[in-house]
Coordinates of C-alpha atoms in Angstrom, one line a residue:
X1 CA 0.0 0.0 0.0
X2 CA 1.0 3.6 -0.9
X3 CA 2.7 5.4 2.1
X4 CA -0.5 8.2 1.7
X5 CA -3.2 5.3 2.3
X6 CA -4.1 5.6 6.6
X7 CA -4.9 2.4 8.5
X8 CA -8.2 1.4 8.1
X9 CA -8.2 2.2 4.1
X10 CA -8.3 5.8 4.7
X11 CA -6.4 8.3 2.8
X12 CA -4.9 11.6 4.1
X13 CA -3.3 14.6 1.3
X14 CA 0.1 14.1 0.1
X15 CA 2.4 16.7 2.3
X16 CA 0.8 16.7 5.4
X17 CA 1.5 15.0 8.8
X18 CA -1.3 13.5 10.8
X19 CA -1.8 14.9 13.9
X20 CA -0.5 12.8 17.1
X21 CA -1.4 13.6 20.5
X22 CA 1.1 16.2 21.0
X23 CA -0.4 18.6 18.9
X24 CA -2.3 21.1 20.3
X25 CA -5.1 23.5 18.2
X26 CA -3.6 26.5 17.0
X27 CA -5.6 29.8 19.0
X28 CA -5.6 32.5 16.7
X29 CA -5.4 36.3 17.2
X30 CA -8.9 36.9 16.7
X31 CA -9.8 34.3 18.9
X32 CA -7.9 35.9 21.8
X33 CA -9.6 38.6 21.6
X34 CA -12.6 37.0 21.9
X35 CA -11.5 35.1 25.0
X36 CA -10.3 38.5 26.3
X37 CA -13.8 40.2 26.0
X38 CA -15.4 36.8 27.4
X39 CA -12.7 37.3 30.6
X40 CA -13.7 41.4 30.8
X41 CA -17.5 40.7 31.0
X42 CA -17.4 38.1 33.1
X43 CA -15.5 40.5 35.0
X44 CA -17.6 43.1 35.2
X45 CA -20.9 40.8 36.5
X46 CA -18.9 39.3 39.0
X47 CA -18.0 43.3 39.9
X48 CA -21.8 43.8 39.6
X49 CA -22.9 41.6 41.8
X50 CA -20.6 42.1 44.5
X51 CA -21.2 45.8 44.7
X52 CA -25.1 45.2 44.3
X53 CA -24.8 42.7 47.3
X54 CA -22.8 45.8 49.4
X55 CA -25.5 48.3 48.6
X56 CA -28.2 45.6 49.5
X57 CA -26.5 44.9 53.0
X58 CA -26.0 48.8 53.7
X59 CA -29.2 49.6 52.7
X60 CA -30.7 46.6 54.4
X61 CA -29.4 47.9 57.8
X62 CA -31.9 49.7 59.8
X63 CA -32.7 50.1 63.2
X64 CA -35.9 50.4 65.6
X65 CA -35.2 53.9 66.8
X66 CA -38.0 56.9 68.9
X67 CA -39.9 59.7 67.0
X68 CA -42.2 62.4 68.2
X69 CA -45.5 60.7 67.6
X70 CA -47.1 64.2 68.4
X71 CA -45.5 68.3 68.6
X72 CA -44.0 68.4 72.3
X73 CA -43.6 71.7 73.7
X74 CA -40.7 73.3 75.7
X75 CA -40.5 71.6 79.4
X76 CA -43.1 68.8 78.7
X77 CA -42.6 65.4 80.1
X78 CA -42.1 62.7 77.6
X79 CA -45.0 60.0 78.2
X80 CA -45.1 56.9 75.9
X81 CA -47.9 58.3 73.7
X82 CA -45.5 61.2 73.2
X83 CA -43.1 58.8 71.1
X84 CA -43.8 56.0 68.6
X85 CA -41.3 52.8 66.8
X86 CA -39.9 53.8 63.6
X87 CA -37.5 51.4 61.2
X88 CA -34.7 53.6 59.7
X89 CA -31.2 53.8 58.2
X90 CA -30.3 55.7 61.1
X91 CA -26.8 57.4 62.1
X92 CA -25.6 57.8 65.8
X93 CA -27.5 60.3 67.6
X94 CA -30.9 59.3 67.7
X95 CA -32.4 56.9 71.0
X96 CA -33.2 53.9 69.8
X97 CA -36.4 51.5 71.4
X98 CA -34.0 49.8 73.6
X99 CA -33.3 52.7 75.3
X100 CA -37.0 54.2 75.7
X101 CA -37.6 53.5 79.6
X102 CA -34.6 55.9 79.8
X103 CA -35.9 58.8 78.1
X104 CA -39.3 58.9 79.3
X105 CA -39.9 61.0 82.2
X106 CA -37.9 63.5 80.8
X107 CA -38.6 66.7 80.2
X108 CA -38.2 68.1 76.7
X109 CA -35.8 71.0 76.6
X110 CA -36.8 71.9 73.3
X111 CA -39.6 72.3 71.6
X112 CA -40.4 68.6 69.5
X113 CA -41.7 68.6 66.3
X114 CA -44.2 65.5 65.0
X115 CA -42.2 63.4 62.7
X116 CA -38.8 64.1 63.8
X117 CA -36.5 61.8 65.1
X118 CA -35.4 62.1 69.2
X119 CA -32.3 62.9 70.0
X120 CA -30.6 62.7 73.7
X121 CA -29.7 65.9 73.8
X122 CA -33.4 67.2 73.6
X123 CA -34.0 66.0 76.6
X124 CA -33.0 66.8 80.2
X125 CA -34.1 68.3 83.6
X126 CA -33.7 72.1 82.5
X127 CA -35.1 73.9 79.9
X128 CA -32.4 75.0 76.9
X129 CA -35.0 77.0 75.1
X130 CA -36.0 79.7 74.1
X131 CA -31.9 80.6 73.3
X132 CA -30.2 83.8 74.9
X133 CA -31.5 86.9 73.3
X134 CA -35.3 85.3 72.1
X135 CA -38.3 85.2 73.9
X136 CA -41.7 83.2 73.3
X137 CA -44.9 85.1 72.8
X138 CA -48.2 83.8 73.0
X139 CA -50.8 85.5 70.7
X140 CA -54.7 84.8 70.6
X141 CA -55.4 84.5 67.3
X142 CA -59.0 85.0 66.0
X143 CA -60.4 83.1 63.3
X144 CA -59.1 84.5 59.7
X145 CA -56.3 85.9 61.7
X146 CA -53.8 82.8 60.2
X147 CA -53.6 80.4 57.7
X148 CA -55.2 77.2 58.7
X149 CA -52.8 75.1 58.4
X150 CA -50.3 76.7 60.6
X151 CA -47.6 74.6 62.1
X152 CA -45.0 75.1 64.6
X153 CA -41.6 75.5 62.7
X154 CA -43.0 78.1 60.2
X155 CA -41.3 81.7 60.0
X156 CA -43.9 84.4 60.3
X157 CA -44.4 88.0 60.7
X158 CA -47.1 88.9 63.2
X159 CA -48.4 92.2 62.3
X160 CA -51.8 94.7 63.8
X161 CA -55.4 93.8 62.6
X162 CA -57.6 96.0 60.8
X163 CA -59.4 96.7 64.7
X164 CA -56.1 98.0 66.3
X165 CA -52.6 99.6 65.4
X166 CA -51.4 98.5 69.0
X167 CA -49.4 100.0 71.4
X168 CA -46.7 101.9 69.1
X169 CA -46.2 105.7 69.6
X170 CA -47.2 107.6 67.2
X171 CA -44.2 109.1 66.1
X172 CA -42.7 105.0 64.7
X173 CA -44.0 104.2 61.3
X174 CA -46.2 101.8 61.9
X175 CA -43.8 99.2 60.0
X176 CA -42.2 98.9 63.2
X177 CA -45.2 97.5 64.6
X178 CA -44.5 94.4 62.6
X179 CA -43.1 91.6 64.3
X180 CA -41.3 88.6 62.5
X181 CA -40.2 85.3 64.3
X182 CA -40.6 81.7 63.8
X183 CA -43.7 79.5 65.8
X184 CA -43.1 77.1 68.1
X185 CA -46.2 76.1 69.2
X186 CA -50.3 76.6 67.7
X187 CA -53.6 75.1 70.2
X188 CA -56.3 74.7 68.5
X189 CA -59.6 76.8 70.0
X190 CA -61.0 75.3 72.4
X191 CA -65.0 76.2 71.3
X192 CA -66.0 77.3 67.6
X193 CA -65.4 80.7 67.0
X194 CA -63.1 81.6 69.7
X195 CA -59.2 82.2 68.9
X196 CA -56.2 80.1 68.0
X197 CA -53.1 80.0 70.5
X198 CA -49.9 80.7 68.6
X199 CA -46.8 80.8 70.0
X200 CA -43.8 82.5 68.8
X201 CA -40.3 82.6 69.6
X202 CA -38.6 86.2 68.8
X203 CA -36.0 88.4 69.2
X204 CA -36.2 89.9 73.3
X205 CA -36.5 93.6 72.0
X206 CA -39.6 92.6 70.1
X207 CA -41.5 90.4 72.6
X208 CA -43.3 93.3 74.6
X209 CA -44.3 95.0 71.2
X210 CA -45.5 92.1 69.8
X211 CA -47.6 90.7 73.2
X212 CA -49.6 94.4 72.7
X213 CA -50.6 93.9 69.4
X214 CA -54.4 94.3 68.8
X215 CA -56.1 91.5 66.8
X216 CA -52.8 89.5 65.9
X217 CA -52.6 89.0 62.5
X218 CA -49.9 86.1 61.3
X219 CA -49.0 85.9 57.5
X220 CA -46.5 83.6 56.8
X221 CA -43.1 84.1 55.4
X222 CA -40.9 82.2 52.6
X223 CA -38.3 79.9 55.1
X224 CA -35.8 82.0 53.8
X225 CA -35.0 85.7 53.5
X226 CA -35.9 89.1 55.3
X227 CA -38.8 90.3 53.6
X228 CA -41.8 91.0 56.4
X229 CA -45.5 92.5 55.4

């Protein structure tokens, strides 16, 4: 038999070698590159995923911590309906449940908004508010005197009704008998008709002007900037 007839009758092409178990597929160029972008997005999923499974874990860890369930004003002491269970991504600062036997009983140093979170440092045995140089003032406000939905935390400029001008000498502008300040504090009437109690914390020069005003008016002001009525 010819030297180019294989065992088992085949036949292979003059000029060529058959391959024996030492020879190994040739990888080309452009296969390496494939392989190479094959590596790179692999690569990238695996980076995916673990960065994905980081966020999920931070986000994932949340605590039981105290908010106001209700507004608390200044020297009030902190009963459980005062406070309720909330489920945040909290940072340090804030009294978690665990610790709620130690904060009630306290008296609120502050005045405490609905909503917020409680910190330890709003509470304590003295009072921390109103802050050097501010006063409260407490103003019976008649109905149509403010904007229903008037909430403690608003800024405000208290100013005369249409009844009264107030106790400013005649010789001041009667500019200067508006007041501006921020409230800390608004009770509802207790029968229909009768006035609104708003509270509001301003500057001690202005606190007697603004406890004479006749027929309180309160318009309130963009939270930033000077501009009053």
């Amino acid at each position: 038999m010819s030297s180019s007839t294989l065992k088992g009758g085949g036949f292979r092409v003059p000029g060529t070698r058959e391959p024996g178990p030492e020879q190994q597929p040739a990888v080309t160029g452009s296969r390496r590159r494939k392989l190479g972008w094959v590596w790179a997005g692999l690569g990238a999923v695996v980076v995916s995923a673990v960065g994905f499974a980081l966020v999920a874990q931070a986000v994932g860890e949340r605590d039981q911590v105290l908010v106001l369930a209700r507004d608390v004003p200044v020297g009030h002491v902190l009963k459980p309906s005062d406070v309720r269970a909330v489920q945040v991504a909290a940072d340090a600062g804030v009294v978690p449940v665990a610790e709620r036997g130690a904060v009630l009983g306290r008296r609120a140093r502050v005045p405490l908004v609905a909503g917020s979170l409680l910190a330890p440092g709003q509470l304590g045995p003295k009072a921390a508010f109103p802050p050097k140089g501010f006063s409260q003032v407490a103003l019976a406000v008649e109905p149509g005197g403010a904007p229903p939905s008037l909430a403690a935390g608003e800024r405000v400029a208290v100013l005369p009704g249409p009844a009264g001008t107030g106790a400013v000498p005649e010789n001041e502008e009667k500019k200067s008998a508006v007041v501006a300040g921020t409230v800390t504090g608004v009770r509802q009437a207790e029968s229909a008709g009768g006035p609104r109690v708003v509270t509001v914390l301003v500057e001690t020069a202005a606190a007697r002007r603004a406890a004479q005003l006749e027929h309180p008016r309160v318009v309130v002001l963009p939270a930033q900037g000077r501009e009053a009525p």
